[in-house]
PDB file of C-alpha atoms in Angstrom:
ATOM      1  CA  MET A 334     -45.417-159.090 149.442  1.00 91.00           C
ATOM      2  CA  LEU A 335     -47.692-161.819 149.050  1.00 96.00           C
ATOM      3  CA  ARG A 336     -46.325-165.302 149.147  1.00 97.00           C
ATOM      4  CA  PRO A 337     -46.888-167.585 146.218  1.00 98.00           C
ATOM      5  CA  LYS A 338     -49.385-169.510 148.341  1.00 98.00           C
ATOM      6  CA  GLU A 339     -51.712-166.677 149.369  1.00 98.00           C
ATOM      7  CA  VAL A 340     -51.777-165.131 145.627  1.00 98.00           C
ATOM      8  CA  VAL A 341     -53.077-168.433 144.523  1.00 98.00           C
ATOM      9  CA  ARG A 342     -55.734-168.250 147.356  1.00 98.00           C
ATOM     10  CA  LEU A 343     -56.561-164.813 145.938  1.00 98.00           C
ATOM     11  CA  TRP A 344     -56.747-166.400 142.397  1.00 98.00           C
ATOM     12  CA  VAL A 345     -59.156-169.129 143.540  1.00 98.00           C
ATOM     13  CA  ASP A 346     -61.293-166.761 145.178  1.00 98.00           C
ATOM     14  CA  ALA A 347     -61.616-164.294 142.316  1.00 98.00           C
ATOM     15  CA  PHE A 348     -61.996-167.471 139.949  1.00 97.00           C
ATOM     16  CA  ASN A 349     -64.839-168.492 141.833  1.00 97.00           C
ATOM     17  CA  GLU A 350     -66.191-165.019 142.166  1.00 97.00           C
ATOM     18  CA  GLY A 351     -66.226-164.902 138.188  1.00 96.00           C
ATOM     19  CA  ASN A 352     -64.346-161.638 138.432  1.00 97.00           C
ATOM     20  CA  VAL A 353     -62.025-161.338 135.792  1.00 97.00           C
ATOM     21  CA  ASP A 354     -60.831-157.838 137.009  1.00 97.00           C
ATOM     22  CA  ALA A 355     -59.459-159.253 139.906  1.00 98.00           C
ATOM     23  CA  ILE A 356     -58.076-162.248 138.338  1.00 98.00           C
ATOM     24  CA  ALA A 357     -56.177-160.246 135.653  1.00 98.00           C
ATOM     25  CA  GLY A 358     -54.734-158.061 138.529  1.00 98.00           C
ATOM     26  CA  LEU A 359     -52.763-161.076 139.923  1.00 98.00           C
ATOM     27  CA  TYR A 360     -50.736-161.391 136.719  1.00 98.00           C
ATOM     28  CA  HIS A 361     -47.508-159.577 135.555  1.00 98.00           C
ATOM     29  CA  GLU A 362     -48.286-158.045 132.335  1.00 98.00           C
ATOM     30  CA  ASP A 363     -46.136-160.246 130.352  1.00 98.00           C
ATOM     31  CA  ALA A 364     -47.310-163.490 132.012  1.00 98.00           C
ATOM     32  CA  VAL A 365     -48.054-166.520 130.323  1.00 98.00           C
ATOM     33  CA  ASN A 366     -50.913-168.904 131.157  1.00 98.00           C
ATOM     34  CA  HIS A 367     -50.476-172.165 129.771  1.00 97.00           C
ATOM     35  CA  GLN A 368     -53.075-174.862 129.859  1.00 92.00           C
ATOM     36  CA  VAL A 369     -51.577-177.781 128.428  1.00 90.00           C
ATOM     37  CA  ALA A 370     -55.020-178.879 126.667  1.00 84.00           C
ATOM     38  CA  ASN A 371     -54.486-175.429 124.602  1.00 87.00           C
ATOM     39  CA  GLU A 372     -51.831-173.006 123.356  1.00 96.00           C
ATOM     40  CA  PRO A 373     -50.220-170.569 125.628  1.00 98.00           C
ATOM     41  CA  VAL A 374     -51.970-167.317 126.395  1.00 98.00           C
ATOM     42  CA  ILE A 375     -49.464-164.446 126.612  1.00 98.00           C
ATOM     43  CA  GLY A 376     -49.745-161.148 128.326  1.00 98.00           C
ATOM     44  CA  CYS A 377     -52.398-159.959 131.267  1.00 97.00           C
ATOM     45  CA  GLY A 378     -54.862-158.371 128.700  1.00 97.00           C
ATOM     46  CA  ALA A 379     -55.095-161.899 126.719  1.00 98.00           C
ATOM     47  CA  ILE A 380     -55.466-163.942 129.781  1.00 98.00           C
ATOM     48  CA  ARG A 381     -58.220-161.455 131.006  1.00 98.00           C
ATOM     49  CA  LYS A 382     -60.048-162.188 127.781  1.00 98.00           C
ATOM     50  CA  MET A 383     -59.392-165.731 128.087  1.00 97.00           C
ATOM     51  CA  PHE A 384     -60.753-165.784 131.669  1.00 97.00           C
ATOM     52  CA  GLU A 385     -64.024-163.784 130.364  1.00 97.00           C
ATOM     53  CA  ASP A 386     -64.487-165.864 127.591  1.00 96.00           C
ATOM     54  CA  GLU A 387     -64.543-169.088 129.411  1.00 92.00           C
ATOM     55  CA  PHE A 388     -66.696-167.930 132.163  1.00 94.00           C
ATOM     56  CA  SER A 389     -69.289-167.119 129.577  1.00 93.00           C
ATOM     57  CA  GLU A 390     -69.313-170.337 128.187  1.00 86.00           C
ATOM     58  CA  ALA A 391     -69.297-172.658 131.298  1.00 82.00           C
ATOM     59  CA  GLU A 392     -69.739-172.313 135.268  1.00 85.00           C
ATOM     60  CA  MET A 393     -66.668-173.202 136.588  1.00 89.00           C
ATOM     61  CA  VAL A 394     -65.805-173.690 140.264  1.00 94.00           C
ATOM     62  CA  CYS A 395     -62.399-174.534 141.679  1.00 95.00           C
ATOM     63  CA  ILE A 396     -62.613-176.332 145.102  1.00 96.00           C
ATOM     64  CA  VAL A 397     -58.703-176.520 146.590  1.00 98.00           C
ATOM     65  CA  ASP A 398     -57.644-179.870 147.332  1.00 97.00           C
ATOM     66  CA  ASN A 399     -54.099-178.898 148.208  1.00 98.00           C
ATOM     67  CA  ILE A 400     -51.902-175.759 148.019  1.00 98.00           C
ATOM     68  CA  PHE A 401     -48.221-176.498 147.970  1.00 97.00           C
ATOM     69  CA  GLU A 402     -45.446-174.003 148.094  1.00 98.00           C
ATOM     70  CA  ASP A 403     -41.539-174.101 147.096  1.00 98.00           C
ATOM     71  CA  GLY A 404     -39.755-170.969 146.710  1.00 98.00           C
ATOM     72  CA  GLN A 405     -41.324-168.905 143.879  1.00 98.00           C
ATOM     73  CA  TRP A 406     -43.910-171.795 142.824  1.00 98.00           C
ATOM     74  CA  ALA A 407     -47.237-172.691 144.349  1.00 98.00           C
ATOM     75  CA  ILE A 408     -49.056-175.811 143.383  1.00 98.00           C
ATOM     76  CA  LEU A 409     -52.956-176.153 143.069  1.00 98.00           C
ATOM     77  CA  GLU A 410     -54.613-179.604 143.108  1.00 97.00           C
ATOM     78  CA  TRP A 411     -58.210-178.532 142.653  1.00 94.00           C
ATOM     79  CA  ARG A 412     -61.506-180.550 141.825  1.00 92.00           C
ATOM     80  CA  ASP A 413     -64.905-179.096 141.023  1.00 90.00           C
ATOM     81  CA  PRO A 414     -68.577-180.005 141.795  1.00 90.00           C
ATOM     82  CA  ILE A 415     -69.215-182.137 138.665  1.00 86.00           C
ATOM     83  CA  GLY A 416     -66.093-184.638 138.708  1.00 84.00           C
ATOM     84  CA  LEU A 417     -63.474-182.781 136.998  1.00 86.00           C
ATOM     85  CA  ARG A 418     -59.924-182.824 138.852  1.00 88.00           C
ATOM     86  CA  GLY A 419     -56.669-181.195 137.831  1.00 91.00           C
ATOM     87  CA  CYS A 420     -53.432-179.024 139.028  1.00 95.00           C
ATOM     88  CA  GLY A 421     -52.238-175.861 138.230  1.00 97.00           C
ATOM     89  CA  PHE A 422     -48.501-174.699 138.850  1.00 98.00           C
ATOM     90  CA  PHE A 423     -47.994-170.724 139.789  1.00 98.00           C
ATOM     91  CA  GLN A 424     -44.484-168.963 139.448  1.00 98.00           C
ATOM     92  CA  VAL A 425     -44.920-166.084 141.463  1.00 98.00           C
ATOM     93  CA  VAL A 426     -42.529-163.054 141.402  1.00 98.00           C
ATOM     94  CA  ASN A 427     -43.250-159.838 143.429  1.00 97.00           C
ATOM     95  CA  GLY A 428     -46.331-161.008 144.340  1.00 97.00           C
ATOM     96  CA  LYS A 429     -47.538-161.393 141.019  1.00 98.00           C
ATOM     97  CA  ILE A 430     -48.313-164.597 138.831  1.00 98.00           C
ATOM     98  CA  LEU A 431     -45.440-164.581 135.871  1.00 98.00           C
ATOM     99  CA  PHE A 432     -46.264-168.199 134.642  1.00 98.00           C
ATOM    100  CA  GLN A 433     -49.162-170.511 135.037  1.00 98.00           C
ATOM    101  CA  ARG A 434     -49.534-174.036 133.970  1.00 98.00           C
ATOM    102  CA  GLY A 435     -52.434-175.924 134.125  1.00 95.00           C
ATOM    103  CA  TYR A 436     -53.057-179.799 133.608  1.00 92.00           C
ATOM    104  CA  TRP A 437     -57.074-181.229 133.352  1.00 76.00           C
ATOM    105  CA  ASP A 438     -58.942-183.278 131.050  1.00 76.00           C
ATOM    106  CA  LYS A 439     -60.214-181.168 128.149  1.00 70.00           C
ATOM    107  CA  LEU A 440     -62.615-183.788 126.472  1.00 71.00           C
ATOM    108  CA  SER A 441     -64.147-184.324 129.737  1.00 73.00           C
ATOM    109  CA  PHE A 442     -64.726-180.580 130.432  1.00 71.00           C
ATOM    110  CA  LEU A 443     -66.391-180.256 126.935  1.00 72.00           C
ATOM    111  CA  LYS A 444     -68.528-183.466 127.728  1.00 79.00           C
ATOM    112  CA  LEU A 445     -69.630-182.511 131.316  1.00 69.00           C
ATOM    113  CA  HIS A 446     -70.807-178.769 130.144  1.00 67.00           C
ATOM    114  CA  GLY A 447     -72.200-179.752 126.752  1.00 79.00           C
ATOM    115  CA  LEU A 448     -70.026-178.040 124.783  1.00 77.00           C
ATOM    116  CA  PRO A 449     -69.170-179.047 121.287  1.00 84.00           C
ATOM    117  CA  ILE A 450     -66.155-181.177 120.788  1.00 80.00           C
ATOM    118  CA  GLU A 451     -63.445-179.542 119.106  1.00 70.00           C
TER     119      GLU A 451
END
C-alpha cells in the first residue's frame, strides 16, 4: 500500500505530464477536491473533467518545494516557473486520495495566464 507521500509524488508526476487518466486513477470514486478559490469538485469523474478542462486552458507545472506526511495526510508545498506558490493537503486512504484541499492565489493565476478575470 502506498503511503500518502508516495501518492502525492505520483500525483505531481501525472500533473506535470498533463495525464488526466493517471491523475484520476489516484482518487477514490467518491473523492472531493476542494481548491478553496473554487467550489468543491465531488467524484473521481468530475475531478478528471476538472483537470482536463484546466490543462486545456493553461500550461501548469508543479515544482515541489516540500512534501510532509502525518498519518493519512500529505502536505505539498509547491511553486511554478512563473511565480505562483501554493500548498495542497491530501488525505490518502488505502493508497488513494479521498480528500484534497488546495490554497493558491486565483487572481494571480488568471493574470499570469492571460485568462479572463471572473
